[in-house]
C-alpha atoms as a PDB file:
ATOM      1  CA  TYR A   1     -71.987  44.925  53.289  1.00  0.00           C
ATOM      2  CA  ARG A   2     -72.101  48.987  52.882  1.00  0.00           C
ATOM      3  CA  ILE A   3     -74.361  51.572  53.263  1.00  0.00           C
ATOM      4  CA  ASP A   4     -73.747  55.197  52.223  1.00  0.00           C
ATOM      5  CA  LEU A   5     -75.881  58.103  53.754  1.00  0.00           C
ATOM      6  CA  GLY A   6     -75.715  61.647  52.697  1.00  0.00           C
ATOM      7  CA  PHE A   7     -76.888  64.744  53.920  1.00  0.00           C
ATOM      8  CA  ASP A   8     -76.736  68.675  53.660  1.00  0.00           C
ATOM      9  CA  GLN A   9     -78.659  69.701  56.797  1.00  0.00           C
ATOM     10  CA  ASN A  10     -78.258  69.180  60.726  1.00  0.00           C
ATOM     11  CA  ARG A  11     -74.548  68.526  60.124  1.00  0.00           C
ATOM     12  CA  LYS A  12     -73.410  69.011  63.757  1.00  0.00           C
ATOM     13  CA  GLU A  13     -76.220  67.021  65.350  1.00  0.00           C
ATOM     14  CA  ILE A  14     -75.770  64.160  62.780  1.00  0.00           C
ATOM     15  CA  PHE A  15     -71.962  64.206  63.710  1.00  0.00           C
ATOM     16  CA  GLN A  16     -73.099  63.967  67.652  1.00  0.00           C
ATOM     17  CA  THR A  17     -75.257  61.171  66.537  1.00  0.00           C
ATOM     18  CA  PHE A  18     -72.685  59.318  64.722  1.00  0.00           C
ATOM     19  CA  GLN A  19     -69.896  59.878  67.662  1.00  0.00           C
ATOM     20  CA  ARG A  20     -72.660  58.608  70.310  1.00  0.00           C
ATOM     21  CA  ARG A  21     -72.944  55.392  68.436  1.00  0.00           C
ATOM     22  CA  PHE A  22     -69.277  54.867  67.109  1.00  0.00           C
ATOM     23  CA  SER A  23     -66.964  56.491  69.796  1.00  0.00           C
ATOM     24  CA  PRO A  24     -64.409  56.581  70.268  1.00  0.00           C
ATOM     25  CA  LEU A  25     -63.655  58.183  66.904  1.00  0.00           C
ATOM     26  CA  ARG A  26     -60.202  58.538  65.405  1.00  0.00           C
ATOM     27  CA  ASN A  27     -58.943  60.659  62.623  1.00  0.00           C
ATOM     28  CA  ASN A  28     -58.924  59.109  59.274  1.00  0.00           C
ATOM     29  CA  ASP A  29     -57.530  60.752  55.952  1.00  0.00           C
ATOM     30  CA  THR A  30     -57.605  57.678  53.839  1.00  0.00           C
ATOM     31  CA  TRP A  31     -60.727  58.545  52.029  1.00  0.00           C
ATOM     32  CA  THR A  32     -61.267  60.416  48.721  1.00  0.00           C
ATOM     33  CA  ARG A  33     -63.913  61.483  46.433  1.00  0.00           C
ATOM     34  CA  GLY A  34     -62.817  61.377  43.007  1.00  0.00           C
ATOM     35  CA  SER A  35     -59.141  63.065  42.975  1.00  0.00           C
ATOM     36  CA  ASP A  36     -60.255  65.003  46.139  1.00  0.00           C
ATOM     37  CA  LYS A  37     -59.075  64.152  49.738  1.00  0.00           C
ATOM     38  CA  LEU A  38     -61.583  64.010  52.543  1.00  0.00           C
ATOM     39  CA  SER A  39     -61.403  64.685  56.381  1.00  0.00           C
ATOM     40  CA  GLY A  40     -62.744  61.798  58.066  1.00  0.00           C
ATOM     41  CA  LYS A  41     -63.551  60.274  61.497  1.00  0.00           C
ATOM     42  CA  SER A  42     -63.884  56.721  61.898  1.00  0.00           C
ATOM     43  CA  GLY A  43     -64.853  54.147  64.922  1.00  0.00           C
ATOM     44  CA  GLY A  44     -66.452  51.016  65.517  1.00  0.00           C
ATOM     45  CA  ASP A  45     -67.009  47.722  67.238  1.00  0.00           C
ATOM     46  CA  GLY A  46     -66.982  44.146  66.005  1.00  0.00           C
ATOM     47  CA  ASN A  47     -67.873  43.954  62.528  1.00  0.00           C
ATOM     48  CA  LEU A  48     -69.525  47.226  62.117  1.00  0.00           C
ATOM     49  CA  TYR A  49     -67.398  50.048  60.992  1.00  0.00           C
ATOM     50  CA  GLY A  50     -68.390  53.709  60.363  1.00  0.00           C
ATOM     51  CA  VAL A  51     -66.591  56.802  59.010  1.00  0.00           C
ATOM     52  CA  ILE A  52     -68.190  60.337  58.525  1.00  0.00           C
ATOM     53  CA  LEU A  53     -66.733  62.322  55.914  1.00  0.00           C
ATOM     54  CA  ALA A  54     -66.359  66.117  54.954  1.00  0.00           C
ATOM     55  CA  PRO A  55     -64.570  67.931  52.203  1.00  0.00           C
ATOM     56  CA  GLY A  56     -61.204  69.182  52.739  1.00  0.00           C
ATOM     57  CA  GLY A  57     -58.271  66.885  53.309  1.00  0.00           C
ATOM     58  CA  SER A  58     -55.817  66.742  56.437  1.00  0.00           C
ATOM     59  CA  PHE A  59     -58.739  67.145  58.662  1.00  0.00           C
ATOM     60  CA  GLY A  60     -59.113  70.812  57.474  1.00  0.00           C
ATOM     61  CA  GLY A  61     -62.945  70.796  57.223  1.00  0.00           C
ATOM     62  CA  GLU A  62     -65.926  69.415  59.350  1.00  0.00           C
ATOM     63  CA  ASP A  63     -68.752  70.094  57.069  1.00  0.00           C
ATOM     64  CA  TRP A  64     -69.754  66.688  57.396  1.00  0.00           C
ATOM     65  CA  ASP A  65     -71.973  65.686  54.590  1.00  0.00           C
ATOM     66  CA  SER A  66     -71.831  61.657  54.413  1.00  0.00           C
ATOM     67  CA  ILE A  67     -71.584  58.552  56.549  1.00  0.00           C
ATOM     68  CA  VAL A  68     -70.406  55.316  55.480  1.00  0.00           C
ATOM     69  CA  MET A  69     -71.077  52.078  57.327  1.00  0.00           C
ATOM     70  CA  LEU A  70     -69.231  48.578  56.514  1.00  0.00           C
ATOM     71  CA  ASP A  71     -69.622  45.131  57.846  1.00  0.00           C
ATOM     72  CA  ASN A  72     -65.900  44.488  58.121  1.00  0.00           C
ATOM     73  CA  GLY A  73     -66.444  40.688  57.860  1.00  0.00           C
ATOM     74  CA  ILE A  74     -68.090  40.815  54.395  1.00  0.00           C
ATOM     75  CA  VAL A  75     -65.562  43.623  53.343  1.00  0.00           C
ATOM     76  CA  LEU A  76     -62.651  41.101  53.887  1.00  0.00           C
ATOM     77  CA  GLU A  77     -64.480  38.259  52.323  1.00  0.00           C
ATOM     78  CA  ALA A  78     -65.154  40.457  49.171  1.00  0.00           C
ATOM     79  CA  GLN A  79     -61.626  41.609  49.196  1.00  0.00           C
ATOM     80  CA  LYS A  80     -60.347  38.084  49.132  1.00  0.00           C
ATOM     81  CA  TYR A  81     -62.576  37.315  46.315  1.00  0.00           C
ATOM     82  CA  ALA A  82     -61.445  40.205  44.339  1.00  0.00           C
ATOM     83  CA  ASP A  83     -57.811  39.329  44.853  1.00  0.00           C
ATOM     84  CA  ALA A  84     -58.493  35.840  43.595  1.00  0.00           C
ATOM     85  CA  VAL A  85     -60.135  36.756  40.380  1.00  0.00           C
ATOM     86  CA  PRO A  86     -56.898  38.124  38.677  1.00  0.00           C
ATOM     87  CA  VAL A  87     -55.137  35.082  39.767  1.00  0.00           C
ATOM     88  CA  GLU A  88     -57.588  32.914  38.200  1.00  0.00           C
ATOM     89  CA  ALA A  89     -57.706  34.929  34.973  1.00  0.00           C
ATOM     90  CA  ALA A  90     -54.008  34.640  34.729  1.00  0.00           C
ATOM     91  CA  LYS A  91     -54.688  30.754  33.934  1.00  0.00           C
ATOM     92  CA  ASP A  92     -55.709  31.997  30.428  1.00  0.00           C
ATOM     93  CA  PHE A  93     -51.881  32.260  29.896  1.00  0.00           C
ATOM     94  CA  THR A  94     -49.993  29.077  29.603  1.00  0.00           C
ATOM     95  CA  THR A  95     -46.227  28.648  29.032  1.00  0.00           C
ATOM     96  CA  ASN A  96     -46.739  29.660  25.387  1.00  0.00           C
ATOM     97  CA  SER A  97     -50.201  30.524  24.585  1.00  0.00           C
ATOM     98  CA  PHE A  98     -53.351  32.616  25.303  1.00  0.00           C
ATOM     99  CA  LYS A  99     -56.251  30.428  25.654  1.00  0.00           C
ATOM    100  CA  SER A 100     -56.360  28.268  22.385  1.00  0.00           C
ATOM    101  CA  LEU A 101     -53.904  30.537  20.537  1.00  0.00           C
ATOM    102  CA  ALA A 102     -50.476  29.131  20.847  1.00  0.00           C
ATOM    103  CA  MET A 103     -47.279  30.438  19.593  1.00  0.00           C
ATOM    104  CA  GLY A 104     -45.907  28.928  16.255  1.00  0.00           C
ATOM    105  CA  MET A 105     -49.643  27.179  15.524  1.00  0.00           C
ATOM    106  CA  GLN A 106     -50.504  27.024  11.875  1.00  0.00           C
ATOM    107  CA  LEU A 107     -53.367  29.339  10.776  1.00  0.00           C
ATOM    108  CA  GLN A 108     -55.222  26.266   9.588  1.00  0.00           C
ATOM    109  CA  ASP A 109     -55.127  25.124  13.036  1.00  0.00           C
ATOM    110  CA  ILE A 110     -57.038  28.333  14.450  1.00  0.00           C
ATOM    111  CA  SER A 111     -60.671  27.154  15.428  1.00  0.00           C
ATOM    112  CA  GLU A 112     -62.174  30.459  16.251  1.00  0.00           C
ATOM    113  CA  PRO A 113     -63.620  32.707  13.546  1.00  0.00           C
ATOM    114  CA  TYR A 114     -61.528  35.399  12.583  1.00  0.00           C
ATOM    115  CA  THR A 115     -60.958  38.172   9.737  1.00  0.00           C
ATOM    116  CA  VAL A 116     -58.103  38.644   7.656  1.00  0.00           C
ATOM    117  CA  THR A 117     -57.041  42.447   7.862  1.00  0.00           C
ATOM    118  CA  ASP A 118     -53.761  42.255   6.098  1.00  0.00           C
ATOM    119  CA  ASN A 119     -51.548  39.852   3.872  1.00  0.00           C
ATOM    120  CA  SER A 120     -48.136  41.005   2.549  1.00  0.00           C
ATOM    121  CA  GLU A 121     -46.127  38.781   0.363  1.00  0.00           C
ATOM    122  CA  LEU A 122     -43.222  41.378   0.732  1.00  0.00           C
ATOM    123  CA  THR A 123     -43.137  40.686   4.519  1.00  0.00           C
ATOM    124  CA  GLY A 124     -44.644  37.393   4.724  1.00  0.00           C
ATOM    125  CA  ILE A 125     -46.831  38.443   7.518  1.00  0.00           C
ATOM    126  CA  LYS A 126     -50.810  37.951   7.675  1.00  0.00           C
ATOM    127  CA  LYS A 127     -52.675  39.822  10.305  1.00  0.00           C
ATOM    128  CA  ILE A 128     -56.227  38.642  11.570  1.00  0.00           C
ATOM    129  CA  VAL A 129     -58.644  39.940  14.169  1.00  0.00           C
ATOM    130  CA  PHE A 130     -61.257  38.241  16.357  1.00  0.00           C
ATOM    131  CA  LYS A 131     -64.109  40.463  17.516  1.00  0.00           C
ATOM    132  CA  SER A 132     -66.581  37.734  18.850  1.00  0.00           C
ATOM    133  CA  GLY A 133     -66.447  34.357  20.536  1.00  0.00           C
ATOM    134  CA  ASN A 134     -64.389  32.911  23.297  1.00  0.00           C
ATOM    135  CA  LEU A 135     -61.366  34.795  23.021  1.00  0.00           C
ATOM    136  CA  LEU A 136     -62.589  38.266  23.985  1.00  0.00           C
ATOM    137  CA  LYS A 137     -62.434  37.693  27.671  1.00  0.00           C
ATOM    138  CA  LEU A 138     -59.368  37.468  30.020  1.00  0.00           C
ATOM    139  CA  GLY A 139     -60.834  35.510  32.835  1.00  0.00           C
ATOM    140  CA  ALA A 140     -63.890  37.313  34.008  1.00  0.00           C
ATOM    141  CA  TYR A 141     -62.679  40.637  32.237  1.00  0.00           C
ATOM    142  CA  PRO A 142     -64.092  41.767  28.782  1.00  0.00           C
ATOM    143  CA  LEU A 143     -61.693  42.470  25.889  1.00  0.00           C
ATOM    144  CA  GLN A 144     -62.644  44.869  22.876  1.00  0.00           C
ATOM    145  CA  TYR A 145     -61.003  42.627  20.437  1.00  0.00           C
ATOM    146  CA  VAL A 146     -57.862  40.400  19.941  1.00  0.00           C
ATOM    147  CA  SER A 147     -55.539  40.268  16.837  1.00  0.00           C
ATOM    148  CA  CYS A 148     -52.816  38.300  15.871  1.00  0.00           C
ATOM    149  CA  GLU A 149     -49.820  38.309  13.470  1.00  0.00           C
ATOM    150  CA  LEU A 150     -48.514  35.254  11.780  1.00  0.00           C
ATOM    151  CA  PHE A 151     -45.111  35.014   9.826  1.00  0.00           C
ATOM    152  CA  LYS A 152     -45.417  32.519   6.867  1.00  0.00           C
ATOM    153  CA  ASP A 153     -48.683  31.083   8.490  1.00  0.00           C
ATOM    154  CA  ARG A 154     -46.885  30.740  12.006  1.00  0.00           C
ATOM    155  CA  LEU A 155     -48.386  32.810  15.104  1.00  0.00           C
ATOM    156  CA  TYR A 156     -45.605  34.800  16.606  1.00  0.00           C
ATOM    157  CA  ARG A 157     -47.629  37.821  18.010  1.00  0.00           C
ATOM    158  CA  ILE A 158     -51.208  38.088  19.820  1.00  0.00           C
ATOM    159  CA  ASP A 159     -52.489  41.916  20.751  1.00  0.00           C
ATOM    160  CA  LEU A 160     -55.312  41.873  23.634  1.00  0.00           C
ATOM    161  CA  GLN A 161     -57.097  45.384  23.439  1.00  0.00           C
ATOM    162  CA  PHE A 162     -59.257  46.521  26.472  1.00  0.00           C
ATOM    163  CA  ASN A 163     -60.798  49.475  27.947  1.00  0.00           C
ATOM    164  CA  GLN A 164     -62.361  48.176  31.123  1.00  0.00           C
ATOM    165  CA  ASN A 165     -61.142  46.679  34.296  1.00  0.00           C
ATOM    166  CA  ARG A 166     -57.643  48.410  33.702  1.00  0.00           C
ATOM    167  CA  LYS A 167     -56.347  47.698  37.245  1.00  0.00           C
ATOM    168  CA  GLU A 168     -57.726  44.209  37.444  1.00  0.00           C
ATOM    169  CA  VAL A 169     -56.112  43.115  33.980  1.00  0.00           C
ATOM    170  CA  PHE A 170     -52.709  44.581  34.898  1.00  0.00           C
ATOM    171  CA  LYS A 171     -52.873  42.618  38.089  1.00  0.00           C
ATOM    172  CA  THR A 172     -53.866  39.556  36.056  1.00  0.00           C
ATOM    173  CA  PHE A 173     -50.724  40.194  33.694  1.00  0.00           C
ATOM    174  CA  GLN A 174     -48.512  40.724  36.358  1.00  0.00           C
ATOM    175  CA  SER A 175     -49.537  37.464  38.046  1.00  0.00           C
ATOM    176  CA  ARG A 176     -48.492  35.652  35.029  1.00  0.00           C
ATOM    177  CA  PHE A 177     -45.535  37.539  33.924  1.00  0.00           C
ATOM    178  CA  PHE A 178     -43.907  38.618  37.031  1.00  0.00           C
ATOM    179  CA  PRO A 179     -41.277  40.290  37.666  1.00  0.00           C
ATOM    180  CA  LEU A 180     -41.921  43.196  35.354  1.00  0.00           C
ATOM    181  CA  GLN A 181     -39.531  45.569  34.165  1.00  0.00           C
ATOM    182  CA  LYS A 182     -40.194  49.027  32.736  1.00  0.00           C
ATOM    183  CA  ASN A 183     -39.727  49.132  29.003  1.00  0.00           C
ATOM    184  CA  ASP A 184     -39.308  52.627  26.954  1.00  0.00           C
ATOM    185  CA  THR A 185     -38.816  50.887  23.520  1.00  0.00           C
ATOM    186  CA  TRP A 186     -42.543  50.992  22.432  1.00  0.00           C
ATOM    187  CA  THR A 187     -44.374  53.779  20.487  1.00  0.00           C
ATOM    188  CA  GLN A 188     -47.671  54.398  18.816  1.00  0.00           C
ATOM    189  CA  GLY A 189     -46.980  56.459  15.757  1.00  0.00           C
ATOM    190  CA  THR A 190     -44.724  59.029  16.942  1.00  0.00           C
ATOM    191  CA  ASP A 191     -45.998  58.938  20.552  1.00  0.00           C
ATOM    192  CA  SER A 192     -43.818  57.239  23.352  1.00  0.00           C
ATOM    193  CA  LEU A 193     -45.975  54.587  25.438  1.00  0.00           C
ATOM    194  CA  SER A 194     -45.651  53.486  29.118  1.00  0.00           C
ATOM    195  CA  ALA A 195     -45.056  49.766  29.055  1.00  0.00           C
ATOM    196  CA  LYS A 196     -43.917  46.910  31.466  1.00  0.00           C
ATOM    197  CA  SER A 197     -42.667  43.822  30.279  1.00  0.00           C
ATOM    198  CA  GLY A 198     -41.808  40.042  31.474  1.00  0.00           C
ATOM    199  CA  GLY A 199     -41.679  36.373  30.413  1.00  0.00           C
ATOM    200  CA  SER A 200     -39.231  34.626  28.366  1.00  0.00           C
ATOM    201  CA  ASP A 201     -37.785  34.407  24.743  1.00  0.00           C
ATOM    202  CA  ARG A 202     -40.396  31.956  23.884  1.00  0.00           C
ATOM    203  CA  PHE A 203     -43.590  33.686  25.442  1.00  0.00           C
ATOM    204  CA  TYR A 204     -42.740  37.318  26.161  1.00  0.00           C
ATOM    205  CA  GLY A 205     -45.596  39.893  27.532  1.00  0.00           C
ATOM    206  CA  THR A 206     -45.614  43.621  27.243  1.00  0.00           C
ATOM    207  CA  ILE A 207     -48.581  45.569  28.734  1.00  0.00           C
ATOM    208  CA  LEU A 208     -49.015  49.182  27.266  1.00  0.00           C
ATOM    209  CA  ALA A 209     -50.513  52.698  28.208  1.00  0.00           C
ATOM    210  CA  PRO A 210     -50.459  56.202  26.511  1.00  0.00           C
ATOM    211  CA  GLY A 211     -47.971  58.326  28.037  1.00  0.00           C
ATOM    212  CA  GLY A 212     -44.147  58.003  27.826  1.00  0.00           C
ATOM    213  CA  ALA A 213     -41.517  57.890  30.523  1.00  0.00           C
ATOM    214  CA  TYR A 214     -44.037  56.129  32.773  1.00  0.00           C
ATOM    215  CA  GLY A 215     -46.440  59.079  33.080  1.00  0.00           C
ATOM    216  CA  GLY A 216     -49.237  56.996  32.533  1.00  0.00           C
ATOM    217  CA  GLU A 217     -50.863  53.653  33.513  1.00  0.00           C
ATOM    218  CA  GLU A 218     -54.152  53.943  31.856  1.00  0.00           C
ATOM    219  CA  TRP A 219     -53.361  50.234  30.553  1.00  0.00           C
ATOM    220  CA  GLU A 220     -55.178  49.174  27.274  1.00  0.00           C
ATOM    221  CA  THR A 221     -53.232  46.610  25.496  1.00  0.00           C
ATOM    222  CA  ILE A 222     -51.390  43.464  26.133  1.00  0.00           C
ATOM    223  CA  VAL A 223     -48.871  42.242  23.447  1.00  0.00           C
ATOM    224  CA  LEU A 224     -47.669  38.662  23.582  1.00  0.00           C
ATOM    225  CA  LEU A 225     -44.582  37.614  21.477  1.00  0.00           C
ATOM    226  CA  ASP A 226     -42.554  34.632  20.275  1.00  0.00           C
ATOM    227  CA  GLY A 227     -39.076  36.331  20.306  1.00  0.00           C
ATOM    228  CA  SER A 228     -37.503  33.910  17.993  1.00  0.00           C
ATOM    229  CA  LEU A 229     -40.471  33.867  15.550  1.00  0.00           C
ATOM    230  CA  GLN A 230     -40.548  38.052  15.863  1.00  0.00           C
ATOM    231  CA  ARG A 231     -36.734  38.138  14.914  1.00  0.00           C
ATOM    232  CA  GLU A 232     -37.155  35.653  11.964  1.00  0.00           C
ATOM    233  CA  ALA A 233     -40.056  37.889  10.556  1.00  0.00           C
ATOM    234  CA  ALA A 234     -37.973  41.019  11.057  1.00  0.00           C
ATOM    235  CA  GLN A 235     -34.962  39.696   9.159  1.00  0.00           C
ATOM    236  CA  TYR A 236     -37.305  38.379   6.427  1.00  0.00           C
ATOM    237  CA  LYS A 237     -38.529  41.936   5.941  1.00  0.00           C
ATOM    238  CA  LEU A 238     -35.009  43.519   5.983  1.00  0.00           C
ATOM    239  CA  ASP A 239     -34.007  40.855   3.498  1.00  0.00           C
ATOM    240  CA  ALA A 240     -36.909  41.714   1.136  1.00  0.00           C
ATOM    241  CA  PRO A 241     -34.435  44.000  -1.249  1.00  0.00           C
ATOM    242  CA  LYS A 242     -32.193  41.216  -1.642  1.00  0.00           C
ATOM    243  CA  ARG A 243     -34.588  38.764  -2.830  1.00  0.00           C
ATOM    244  CA  ALA A 244     -36.120  41.187  -5.278  1.00  0.00           C
ATOM    245  CA  ALA A 245     -32.804  41.832  -6.543  1.00  0.00           C
ATOM    246  CA  LYS A 246     -32.738  38.343  -8.148  1.00  0.00           C
ATOM    247  CA  ASP A 247     -35.220  39.473 -10.606  1.00  0.00           C
ATOM    248  CA  LEU A 248     -32.947  41.599 -12.274  1.00  0.00           C
END
């Protein structure tokens, strides 16, 4: 559905050739190369669309160096498919779960293989991680790993870590937890994070990226929480000194 032609000679002649085939041409400032804007002229008829491109935005340059040709019919079909994938992936989130991991479930009921990474009698919290298996995908999008926290063997937090398809994963998250609100309460060590949150107290989701004050959207983590169990776990941790005092 797309053909790219690159060239560094006969620029004027190739432009005239392009113009002869795709005339009338119109200015097109929507194209970029990395972070650099390009000058472009485009035209076409029916499903065949062409654009000739040169470095220098706002039509500031005509050192043409590439042509892109597109079949509009297939482009629209591909876009519809791409738009549908995040919606389909969002079905991995139910009203209170991610796939087979449901909030409040007991550790003994988790069927996927996991590794225990921490187990604290002081806080009542056990942490586990999944590094293989069915859980390491959100729809069609791969995840690096999935980790969970359980309070007194009841699941209350799920973390999904990823480093690919960031925009698509965000669309998936947004599809499930819309409407999203900015959230400035999250940190990583001493660093503030960009965050957007949505959902209910029973199943609350936050997507996180490095860079506070919403300075970055390189999304890399989704945190899912059962708000009621989280508060119970936090209170239990605060009450630890009182429990310890009974030994005196």
